[in-house]
Coordinates of C-alpha atoms and ligand atoms in Angstrom, one line a residue:
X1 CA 0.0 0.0 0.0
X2 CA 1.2 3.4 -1.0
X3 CA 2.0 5.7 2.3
X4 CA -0.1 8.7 2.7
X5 CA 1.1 11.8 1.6
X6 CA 1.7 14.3 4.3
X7 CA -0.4 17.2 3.2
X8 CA -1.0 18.1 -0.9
X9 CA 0.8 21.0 -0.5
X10 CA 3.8 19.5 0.5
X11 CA 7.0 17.8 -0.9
X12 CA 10.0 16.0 0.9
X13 CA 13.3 16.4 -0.7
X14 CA 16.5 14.3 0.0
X15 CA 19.2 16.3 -0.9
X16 CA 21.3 15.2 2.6
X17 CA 20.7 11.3 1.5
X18 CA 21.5 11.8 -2.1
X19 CA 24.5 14.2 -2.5
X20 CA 26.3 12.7 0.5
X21 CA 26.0 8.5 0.3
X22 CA 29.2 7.9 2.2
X23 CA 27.8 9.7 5.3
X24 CA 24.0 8.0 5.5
X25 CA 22.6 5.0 6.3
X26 CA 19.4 3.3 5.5
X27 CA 17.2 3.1 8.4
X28 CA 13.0 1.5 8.8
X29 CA 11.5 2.9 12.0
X30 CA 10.0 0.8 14.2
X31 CA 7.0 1.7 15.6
X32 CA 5.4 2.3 18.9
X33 CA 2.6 0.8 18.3
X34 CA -0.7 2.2 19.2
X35 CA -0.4 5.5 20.1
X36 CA -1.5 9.0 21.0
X37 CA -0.5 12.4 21.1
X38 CA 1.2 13.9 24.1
X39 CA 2.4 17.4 22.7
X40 CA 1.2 19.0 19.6
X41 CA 2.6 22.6 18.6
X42 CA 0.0 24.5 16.6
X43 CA 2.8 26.9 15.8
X44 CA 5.6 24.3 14.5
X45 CA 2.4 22.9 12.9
X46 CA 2.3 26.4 11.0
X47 CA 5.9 26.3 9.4
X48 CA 4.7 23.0 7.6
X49 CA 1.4 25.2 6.3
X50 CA -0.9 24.4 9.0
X51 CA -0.1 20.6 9.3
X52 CA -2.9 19.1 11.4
X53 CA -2.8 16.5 13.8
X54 CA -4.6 13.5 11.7
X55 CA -5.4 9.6 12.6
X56 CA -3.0 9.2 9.9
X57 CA 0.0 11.7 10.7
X58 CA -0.5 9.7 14.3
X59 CA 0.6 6.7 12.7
X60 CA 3.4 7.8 11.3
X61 CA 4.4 9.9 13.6
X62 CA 4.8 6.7 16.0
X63 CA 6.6 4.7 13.5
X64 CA 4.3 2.7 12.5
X65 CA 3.6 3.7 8.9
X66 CA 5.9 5.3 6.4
X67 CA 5.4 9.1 5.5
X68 CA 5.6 9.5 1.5
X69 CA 9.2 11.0 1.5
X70 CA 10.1 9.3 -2.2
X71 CA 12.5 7.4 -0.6
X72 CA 10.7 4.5 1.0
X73 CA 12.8 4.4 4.0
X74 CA 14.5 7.0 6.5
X75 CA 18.3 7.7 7.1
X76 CA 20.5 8.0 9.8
X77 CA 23.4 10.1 9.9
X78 CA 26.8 9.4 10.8
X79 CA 29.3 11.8 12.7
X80 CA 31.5 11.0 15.9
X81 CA 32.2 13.9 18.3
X82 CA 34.1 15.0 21.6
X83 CA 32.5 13.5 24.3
X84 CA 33.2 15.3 27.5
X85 CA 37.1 16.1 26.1
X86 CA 37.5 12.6 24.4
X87 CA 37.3 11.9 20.6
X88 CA 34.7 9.4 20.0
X89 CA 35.4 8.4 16.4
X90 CA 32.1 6.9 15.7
X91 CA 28.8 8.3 16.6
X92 CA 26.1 9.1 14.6
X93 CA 22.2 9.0 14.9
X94 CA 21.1 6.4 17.0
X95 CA 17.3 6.6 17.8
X96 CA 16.8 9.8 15.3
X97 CA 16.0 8.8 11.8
X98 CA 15.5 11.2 9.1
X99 CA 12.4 11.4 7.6
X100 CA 13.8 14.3 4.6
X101 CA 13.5 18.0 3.4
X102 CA 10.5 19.3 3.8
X103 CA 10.2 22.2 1.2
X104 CA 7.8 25.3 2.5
X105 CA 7.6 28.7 1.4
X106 CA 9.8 29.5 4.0
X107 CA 12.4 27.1 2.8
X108 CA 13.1 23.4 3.8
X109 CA 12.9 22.1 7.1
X110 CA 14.7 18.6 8.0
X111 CA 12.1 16.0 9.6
X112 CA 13.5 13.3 11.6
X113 CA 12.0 11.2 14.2
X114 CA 13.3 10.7 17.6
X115 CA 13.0 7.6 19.2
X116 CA 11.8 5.4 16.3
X117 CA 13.8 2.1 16.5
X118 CA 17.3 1.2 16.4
X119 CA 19.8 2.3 13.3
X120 CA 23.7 1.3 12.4
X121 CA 24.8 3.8 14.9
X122 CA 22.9 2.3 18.1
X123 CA 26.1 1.0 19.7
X124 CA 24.4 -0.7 22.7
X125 CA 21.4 1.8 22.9
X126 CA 17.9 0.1 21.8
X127 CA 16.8 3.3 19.8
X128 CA 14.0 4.6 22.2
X129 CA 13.0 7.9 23.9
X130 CA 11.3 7.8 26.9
X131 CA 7.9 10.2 27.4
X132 CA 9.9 12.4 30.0
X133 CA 12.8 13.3 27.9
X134 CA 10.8 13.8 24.8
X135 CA 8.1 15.9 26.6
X136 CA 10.9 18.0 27.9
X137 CA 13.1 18.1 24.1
X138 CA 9.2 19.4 23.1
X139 CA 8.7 21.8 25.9
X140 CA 12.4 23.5 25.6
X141 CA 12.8 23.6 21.9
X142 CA 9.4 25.7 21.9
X143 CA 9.8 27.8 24.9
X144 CA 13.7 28.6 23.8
X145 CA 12.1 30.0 19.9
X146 CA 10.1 32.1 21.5
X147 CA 12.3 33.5 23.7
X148 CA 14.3 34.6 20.6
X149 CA 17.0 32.3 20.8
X150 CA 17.9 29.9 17.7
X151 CA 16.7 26.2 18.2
X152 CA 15.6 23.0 16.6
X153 CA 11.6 23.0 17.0
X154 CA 9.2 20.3 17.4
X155 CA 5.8 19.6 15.9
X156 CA 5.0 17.3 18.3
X157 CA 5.4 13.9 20.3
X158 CA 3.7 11.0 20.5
X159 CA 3.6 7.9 23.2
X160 CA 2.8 4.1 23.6
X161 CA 2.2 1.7 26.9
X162 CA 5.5 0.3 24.6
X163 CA 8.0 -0.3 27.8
X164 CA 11.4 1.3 27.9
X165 CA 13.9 0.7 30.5
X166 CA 16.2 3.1 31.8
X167 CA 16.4 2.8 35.6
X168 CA 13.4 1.9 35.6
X169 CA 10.4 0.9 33.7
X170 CA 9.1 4.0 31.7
X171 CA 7.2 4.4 28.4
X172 CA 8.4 5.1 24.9
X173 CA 7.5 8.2 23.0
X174 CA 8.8 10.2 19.4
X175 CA 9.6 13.3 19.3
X176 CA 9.0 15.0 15.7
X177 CA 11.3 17.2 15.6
X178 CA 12.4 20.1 12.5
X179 CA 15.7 21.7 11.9
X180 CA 17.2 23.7 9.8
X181 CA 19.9 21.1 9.3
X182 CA 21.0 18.5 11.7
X183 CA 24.4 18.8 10.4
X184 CA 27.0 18.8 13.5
X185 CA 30.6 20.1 14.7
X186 CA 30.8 16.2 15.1
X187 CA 30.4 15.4 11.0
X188 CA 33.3 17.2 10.3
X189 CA 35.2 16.1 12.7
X190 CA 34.2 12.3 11.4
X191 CA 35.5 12.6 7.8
X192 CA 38.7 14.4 8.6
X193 CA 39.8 12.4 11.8
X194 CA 37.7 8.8 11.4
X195 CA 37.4 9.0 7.4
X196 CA 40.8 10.6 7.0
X197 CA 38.9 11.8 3.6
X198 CA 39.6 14.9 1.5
X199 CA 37.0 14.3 -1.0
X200 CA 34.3 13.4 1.8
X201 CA 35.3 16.4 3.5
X202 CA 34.8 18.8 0.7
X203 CA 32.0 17.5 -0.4
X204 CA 30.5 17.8 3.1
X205 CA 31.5 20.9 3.3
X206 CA 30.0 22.3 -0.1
X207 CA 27.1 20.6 0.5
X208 CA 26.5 22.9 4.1
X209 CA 27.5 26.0 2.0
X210 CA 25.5 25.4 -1.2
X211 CA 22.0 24.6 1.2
X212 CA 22.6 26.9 4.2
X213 CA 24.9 29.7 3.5
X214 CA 23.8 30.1 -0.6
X215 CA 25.0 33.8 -0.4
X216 CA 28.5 32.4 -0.2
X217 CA 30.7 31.5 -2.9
X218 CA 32.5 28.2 -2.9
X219 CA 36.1 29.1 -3.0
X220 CA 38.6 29.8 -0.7
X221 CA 37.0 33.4 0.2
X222 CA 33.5 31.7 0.8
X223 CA 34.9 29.1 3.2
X224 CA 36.4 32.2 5.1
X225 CA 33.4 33.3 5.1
X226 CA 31.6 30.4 6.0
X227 CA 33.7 29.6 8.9
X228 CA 33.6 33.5 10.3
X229 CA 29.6 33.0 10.4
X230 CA 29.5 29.9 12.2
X231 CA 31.7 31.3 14.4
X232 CA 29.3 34.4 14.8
X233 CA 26.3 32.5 14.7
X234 CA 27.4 29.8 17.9
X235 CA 28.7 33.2 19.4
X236 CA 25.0 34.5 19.7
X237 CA 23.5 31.4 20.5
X238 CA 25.9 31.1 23.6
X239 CA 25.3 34.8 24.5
X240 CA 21.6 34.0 24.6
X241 CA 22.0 31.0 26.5
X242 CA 23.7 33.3 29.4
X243 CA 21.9 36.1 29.2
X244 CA 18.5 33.9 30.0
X245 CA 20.0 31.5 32.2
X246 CA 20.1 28.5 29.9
X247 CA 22.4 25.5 30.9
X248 CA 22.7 22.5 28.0
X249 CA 24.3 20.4 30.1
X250 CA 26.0 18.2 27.6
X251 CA 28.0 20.4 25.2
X252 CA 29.5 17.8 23.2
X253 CA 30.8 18.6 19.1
X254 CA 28.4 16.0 18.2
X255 CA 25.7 18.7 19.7
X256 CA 26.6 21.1 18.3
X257 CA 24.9 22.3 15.4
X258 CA 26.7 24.2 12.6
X259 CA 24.4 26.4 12.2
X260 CA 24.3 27.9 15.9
X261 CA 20.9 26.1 16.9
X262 CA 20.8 24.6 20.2
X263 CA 20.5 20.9 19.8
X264 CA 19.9 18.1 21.7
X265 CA 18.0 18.7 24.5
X266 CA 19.2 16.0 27.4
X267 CA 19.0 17.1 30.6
X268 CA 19.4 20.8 30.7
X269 CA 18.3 23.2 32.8
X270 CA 17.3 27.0 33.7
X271 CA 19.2 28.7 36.4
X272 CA 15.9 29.2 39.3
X273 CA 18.6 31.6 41.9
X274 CA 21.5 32.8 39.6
X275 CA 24.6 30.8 40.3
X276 CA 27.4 30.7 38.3
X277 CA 28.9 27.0 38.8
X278 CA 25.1 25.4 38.3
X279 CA 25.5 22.4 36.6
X280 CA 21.8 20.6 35.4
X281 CA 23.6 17.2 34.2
X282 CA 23.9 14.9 37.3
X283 CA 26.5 12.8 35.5
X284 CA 29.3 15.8 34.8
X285 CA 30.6 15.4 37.9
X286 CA 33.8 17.6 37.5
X287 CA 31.5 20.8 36.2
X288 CA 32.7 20.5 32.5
X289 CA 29.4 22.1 31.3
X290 CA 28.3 24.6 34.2
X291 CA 26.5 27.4 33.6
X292 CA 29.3 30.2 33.7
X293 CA 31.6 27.4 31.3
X294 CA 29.5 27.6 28.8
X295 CA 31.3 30.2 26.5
X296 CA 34.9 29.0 26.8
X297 CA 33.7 25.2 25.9
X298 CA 31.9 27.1 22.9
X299 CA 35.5 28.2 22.1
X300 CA 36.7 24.9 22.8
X301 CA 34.3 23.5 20.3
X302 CA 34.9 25.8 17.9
X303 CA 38.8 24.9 18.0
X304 CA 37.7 21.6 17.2
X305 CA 35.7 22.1 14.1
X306 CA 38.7 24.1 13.0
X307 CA 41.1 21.4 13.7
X308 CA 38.4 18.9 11.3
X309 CA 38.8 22.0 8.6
X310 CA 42.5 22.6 8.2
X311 CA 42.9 20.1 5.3
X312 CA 40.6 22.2 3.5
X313 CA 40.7 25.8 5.3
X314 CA 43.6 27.5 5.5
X315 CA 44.9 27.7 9.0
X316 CA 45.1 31.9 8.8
X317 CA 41.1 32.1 7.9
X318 CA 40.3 29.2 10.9
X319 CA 42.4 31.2 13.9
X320 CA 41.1 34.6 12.1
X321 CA 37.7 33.2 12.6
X322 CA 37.9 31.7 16.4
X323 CA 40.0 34.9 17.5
X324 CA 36.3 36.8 16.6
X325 CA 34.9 34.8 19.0
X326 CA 35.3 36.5 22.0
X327 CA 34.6 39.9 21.1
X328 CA 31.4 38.5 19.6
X329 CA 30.2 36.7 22.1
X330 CA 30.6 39.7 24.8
X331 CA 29.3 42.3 21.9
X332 CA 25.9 40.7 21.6
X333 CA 25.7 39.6 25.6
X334 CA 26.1 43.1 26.6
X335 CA 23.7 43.6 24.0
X336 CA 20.9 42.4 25.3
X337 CA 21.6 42.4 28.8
X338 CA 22.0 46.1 28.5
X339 CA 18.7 46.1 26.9
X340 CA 17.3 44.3 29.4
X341 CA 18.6 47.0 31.8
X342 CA 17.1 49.9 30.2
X343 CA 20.0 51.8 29.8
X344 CA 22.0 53.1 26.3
X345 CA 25.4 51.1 25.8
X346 CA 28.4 52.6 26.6
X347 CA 31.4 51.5 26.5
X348 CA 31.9 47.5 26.6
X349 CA 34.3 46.9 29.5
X350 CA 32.1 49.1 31.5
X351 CA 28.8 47.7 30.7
X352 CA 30.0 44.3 31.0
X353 CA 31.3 45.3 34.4
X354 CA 28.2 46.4 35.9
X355 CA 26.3 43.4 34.2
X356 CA 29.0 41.4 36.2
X357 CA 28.7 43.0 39.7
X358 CA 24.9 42.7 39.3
X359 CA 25.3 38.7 38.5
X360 CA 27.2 38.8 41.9
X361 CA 24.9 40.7 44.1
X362 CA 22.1 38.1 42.5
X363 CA 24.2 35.7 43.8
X364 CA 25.2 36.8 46.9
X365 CA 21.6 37.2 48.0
X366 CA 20.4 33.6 46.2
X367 CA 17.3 35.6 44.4
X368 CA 15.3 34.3 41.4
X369 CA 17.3 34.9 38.2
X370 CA 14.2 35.6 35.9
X371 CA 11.8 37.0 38.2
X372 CA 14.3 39.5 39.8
X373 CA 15.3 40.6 36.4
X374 CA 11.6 41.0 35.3
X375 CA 11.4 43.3 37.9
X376 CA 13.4 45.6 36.3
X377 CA 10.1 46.6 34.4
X378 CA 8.9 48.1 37.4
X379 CA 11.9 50.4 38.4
X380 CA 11.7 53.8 37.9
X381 CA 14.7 56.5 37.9
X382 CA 13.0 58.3 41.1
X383 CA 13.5 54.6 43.4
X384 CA 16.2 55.0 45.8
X385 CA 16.2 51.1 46.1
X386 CA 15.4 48.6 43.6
X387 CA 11.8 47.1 44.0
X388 CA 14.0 43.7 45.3
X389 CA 16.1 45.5 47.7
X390 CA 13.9 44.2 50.5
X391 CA 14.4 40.3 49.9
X392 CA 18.1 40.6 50.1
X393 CA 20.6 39.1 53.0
X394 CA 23.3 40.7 52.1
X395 CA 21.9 44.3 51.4
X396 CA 25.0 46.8 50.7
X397 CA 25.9 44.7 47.8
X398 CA 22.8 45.3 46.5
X399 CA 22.8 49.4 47.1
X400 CA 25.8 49.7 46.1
X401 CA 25.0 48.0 42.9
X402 CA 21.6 50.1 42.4
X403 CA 23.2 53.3 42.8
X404 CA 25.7 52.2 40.2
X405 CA 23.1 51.1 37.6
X406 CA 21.1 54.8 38.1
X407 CA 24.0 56.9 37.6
X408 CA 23.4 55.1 34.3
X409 CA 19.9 55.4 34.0
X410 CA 20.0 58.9 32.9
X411 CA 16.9 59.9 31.0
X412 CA 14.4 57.6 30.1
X413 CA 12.4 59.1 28.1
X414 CA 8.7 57.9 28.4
X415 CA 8.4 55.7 31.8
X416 CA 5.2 53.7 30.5
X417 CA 7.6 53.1 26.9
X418 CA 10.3 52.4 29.2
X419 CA 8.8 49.6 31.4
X420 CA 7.1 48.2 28.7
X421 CA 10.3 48.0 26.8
X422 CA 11.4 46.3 29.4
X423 CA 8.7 43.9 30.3
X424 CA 9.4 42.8 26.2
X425 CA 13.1 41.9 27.2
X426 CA 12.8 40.1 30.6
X427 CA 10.7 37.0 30.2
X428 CA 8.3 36.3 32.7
X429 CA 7.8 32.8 31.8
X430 CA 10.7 30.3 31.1
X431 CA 10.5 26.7 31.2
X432 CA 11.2 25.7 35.0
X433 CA 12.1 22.9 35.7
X434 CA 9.7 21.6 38.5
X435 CA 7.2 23.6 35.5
X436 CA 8.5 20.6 32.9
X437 CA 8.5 18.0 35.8
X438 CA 5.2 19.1 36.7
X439 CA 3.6 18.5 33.4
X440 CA 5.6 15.2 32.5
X441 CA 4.1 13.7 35.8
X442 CA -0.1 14.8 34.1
X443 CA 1.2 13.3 31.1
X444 CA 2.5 10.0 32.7
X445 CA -0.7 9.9 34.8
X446 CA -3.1 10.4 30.8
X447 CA -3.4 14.2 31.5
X448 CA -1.4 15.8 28.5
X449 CA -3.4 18.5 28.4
X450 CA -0.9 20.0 30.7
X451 CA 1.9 20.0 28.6
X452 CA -0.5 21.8 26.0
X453 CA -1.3 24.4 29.0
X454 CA 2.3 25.3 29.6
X455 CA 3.5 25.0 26.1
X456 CA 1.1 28.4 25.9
X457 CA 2.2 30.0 28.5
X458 CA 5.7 29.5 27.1
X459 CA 4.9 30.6 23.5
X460 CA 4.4 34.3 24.9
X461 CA 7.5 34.4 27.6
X462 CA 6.8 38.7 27.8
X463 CA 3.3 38.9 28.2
X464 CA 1.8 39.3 31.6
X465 CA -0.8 36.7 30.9
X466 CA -3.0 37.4 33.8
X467 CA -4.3 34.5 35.4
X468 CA -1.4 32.4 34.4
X469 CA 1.2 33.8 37.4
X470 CA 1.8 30.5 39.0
X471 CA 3.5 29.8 36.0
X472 CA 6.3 32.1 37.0
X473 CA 7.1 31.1 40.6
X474 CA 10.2 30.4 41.6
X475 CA 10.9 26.8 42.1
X476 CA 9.6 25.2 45.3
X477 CA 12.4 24.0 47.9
X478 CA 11.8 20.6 46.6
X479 CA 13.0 21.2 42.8
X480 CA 15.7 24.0 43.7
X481 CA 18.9 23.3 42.0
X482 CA 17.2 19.7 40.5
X483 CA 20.0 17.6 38.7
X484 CA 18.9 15.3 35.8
X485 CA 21.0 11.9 34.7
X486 CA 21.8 11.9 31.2
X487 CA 19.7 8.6 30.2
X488 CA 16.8 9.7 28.0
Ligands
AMP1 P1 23.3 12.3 23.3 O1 24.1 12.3 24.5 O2 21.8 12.1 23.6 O3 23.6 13.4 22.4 O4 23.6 10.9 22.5 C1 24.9 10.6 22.1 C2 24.9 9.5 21.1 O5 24.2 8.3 21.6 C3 24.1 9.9 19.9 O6 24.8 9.4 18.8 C4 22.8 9.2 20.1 O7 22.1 8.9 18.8 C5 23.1 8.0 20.8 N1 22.0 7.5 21.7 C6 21.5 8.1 22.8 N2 20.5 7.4 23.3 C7 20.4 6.3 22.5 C8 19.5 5.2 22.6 N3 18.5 5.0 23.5 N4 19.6 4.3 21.6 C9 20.6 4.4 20.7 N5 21.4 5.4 20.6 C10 21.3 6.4 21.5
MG2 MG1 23.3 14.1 20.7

């Protein structure tokens, strides 16, 4: 029987599959059996013109039927990666299988199923996703879009009663999930060190550049190019990630997407009371990828996609390009953190200073990263205190700070344009943990209609949303600081 075609108006492509046959495998899902929907995102949905949520896209969705993608099987990719410091030389996708290019008006977006069976790349893994971990890929890749900051999305997830083990028992679920590209740090670095192949190695490269960066010329000037912008473009990705309190938690090349989306969603976190050396991933026991880490293992990255490059680029136009980084990543921080201060930039080892001493005064007094800063809508250049002043322990830190920040205050202008300015750069909803735990446990106990209840609240981060405030509470004692394992 002839699969279903996704909608009329739309075509798969397999561009990834066809032009680069060394680096794919063919892959069959295997399904979940019967299913239903956990997580559907109306606004994914809309990329894909207005996809809806059918019996039949169910069944594919959970493996269990083939979507029409002219190929008449799926793909996995192959690419290896640093793991925690260490070269893997093999990795590749081992649960995810590519479904293909799906072309929209908007350009193509890559489909691949998450946690659809085993491929060649499984290693010992049986190719599964558990509901948790794919309700809280979902949950993240949406809430991050919306709070402006490059991702992977998802269009939706779907579970089964199918068992999973991890440490325990748990249930398996998909996660449908679009990119851009899923192309990695970690492909590169398979060709040049694993492949040890020039060809593969340009072609890979050519490929990225002729489907992602067209603008760009394929000669030693575009590559330049090419390798400046995904410098810039993981440089405001990371900047993001700080300035909103973002922890990955497993910054590994083979996450690391070469176009600057964040990628992989295992067990990450956001920061509930700022602190610098938070780390969300209970199995990085050293601290590799805390919080405050995040932009020199960015670097680190970087210098490891370069290394993969040098047969190709030359070594002038790679160091050029990582030496950017820095200045970069502190250009667009300050940015937006100064944005989010209300005050006019000035000059960057200044404003980065007093973005610095207020980090440590939120730290010194253990406040509520997001809320705290959401309060900054509410200042006004007439306080003598900030609105917080009250909830701090250590309370000169905190003065001292405030009378810093409204020497620089100067003149606002409008206050109403000035608050709301600021209630449009500090987000009063962001995906809480105990928030993503919360809704995982509904799901697990046949309520998803949570997850689709949050998932709202976190497609509007800067509204007010009345009636929606216990949404933005800080996190109970009992989910402070909550760790997550790796297994997913
Ligand atoms: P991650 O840490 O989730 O980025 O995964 C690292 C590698 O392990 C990737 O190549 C994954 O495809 C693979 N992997 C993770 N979980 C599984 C699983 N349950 N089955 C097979 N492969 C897996
Ligand atoms: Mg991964």
């Amino acid at each position: 029987m002839k699969p279903d075609a996704l909608t009329p108006d739309l075509s798969f492509s397999q561009p990834y599959f066809t032009e680069l046959p060394q680096l794919v495998s063919k892959t069959q899902p295997q399904g979940i059996g019967a299913s239903r929907w956990l997580a559907w995102s109306d606004d994914a949905a809309a990329l894909l013109g207005g996809l809806t949520p059918t019996a039949s896209l169910l069944e594919q969705c959970a493996g269990n039927q083939l979507l029409d993608n002219g190929l008449g099987h799926y793909f996995a990719q192959v690419y290896s990666g640093h793991q925690f410091g260490g070269y893997s030389p093999q990795l590749g996708d081992g649960r995810a299988m590519i479904v293909g290019n799906l072309n929209t008006p908007q350009g193509a977006y890559e489909m691949s199923l998450k946690g659809a069976g085993t491929t060649p790349y499984s290693r010992h893994g049986d190719g599964r996703a558990v509901l948790r971990s794919s309700l809280r890929e979902f949950l993240a890749s949406e809430a991050m879009h919306h709070l402006g900051v490059a991702t992977t999305r998802a269009l939706a997830v779907v579970g089964s009663d199918l068992p999973v083990w991890r440490e325990s028992r748990e249930t398996a679920a998909i996660t449908v999930r679009l990119a851009r590209s899923h192309i990695r740090f970690g492909h590169f670095e398979y060709v040049t060190h694993t492949r040890q192949s020039k060809p593969q190695l340009q072609a890979l490269l050519d490929f990225t550049i002729r489907q992602h960066f067209p603008e760009l010329s394929g000669d030693a000037a575009g590559y330049k190019a090419w390798f400046a912008q995904v410098v810039e473009r993981t440089a405001l990705m990371i900047a993001k990630w700080q300035a909103y309190g973002f922890t990955h938690g497993v910054m590994n090349t083979d996450n690391m997407s070469i176009l600057g989306e964040t990628l992989d969603y295992g067990p990450f976190g956001f920061l509930d009371t700022y602190q610098e050396s938070f780390v969300c991933n209970h199995s990085d026991s050293e601290g590799r990828y805390s919080f405050v880490r995040q932009p020199a293992v960015a670097l680190w990255n970087l210098q490891r996609l370069a290394q993969a490059l040098v047969p190709i680029i030359p070594s002038d136009d790679l160091v050029a390009g990582l030496d950017s980084f820095e200045r970069l990543l502190v250009d667009h921080y300050v940015a937006i953190m100064t944005t989010r201060l209300g005050i006019t930039p000035q000059e960057t080892r200044a404003d980065l200073g007093l973005i610095s001493a207020l980090m440590l005064a939120l730290e010194e007094n253990r406040l509520d990263y997001t809320n705290t800063m959401r309060q900054f809508s509410v200042v006004s250049p007439k306080d003598q205190q900030a609105p917080w002043q009250d909830d701090c322990v250590s309370a000169q830190v905190m003065k001292d700070w405030f009378n810093a920040y409204r020497r620089r205050l100067a003149d606002v202008g409008d206050i109403d344009d000035w608050q709301a300015q600021r209630r449009q750069t500090n987000p009063k909803f962001i995906l809480r943990n105990y928030l993503a735990q919360e809704a995982i446990e509904a799901a697990e106990s046949g309520h998803p209609q949570a997850v689709a209840e949050l998932l709202s609240v976190l497609q509007r981060p800067f509204d007010e949303q009345p009636g929606q405030e216990h949404y933005a509470q800080a996190a109970p004692n009992w989910a402070q600081g909550l760790v997550l394992s790796c297994s997913s």
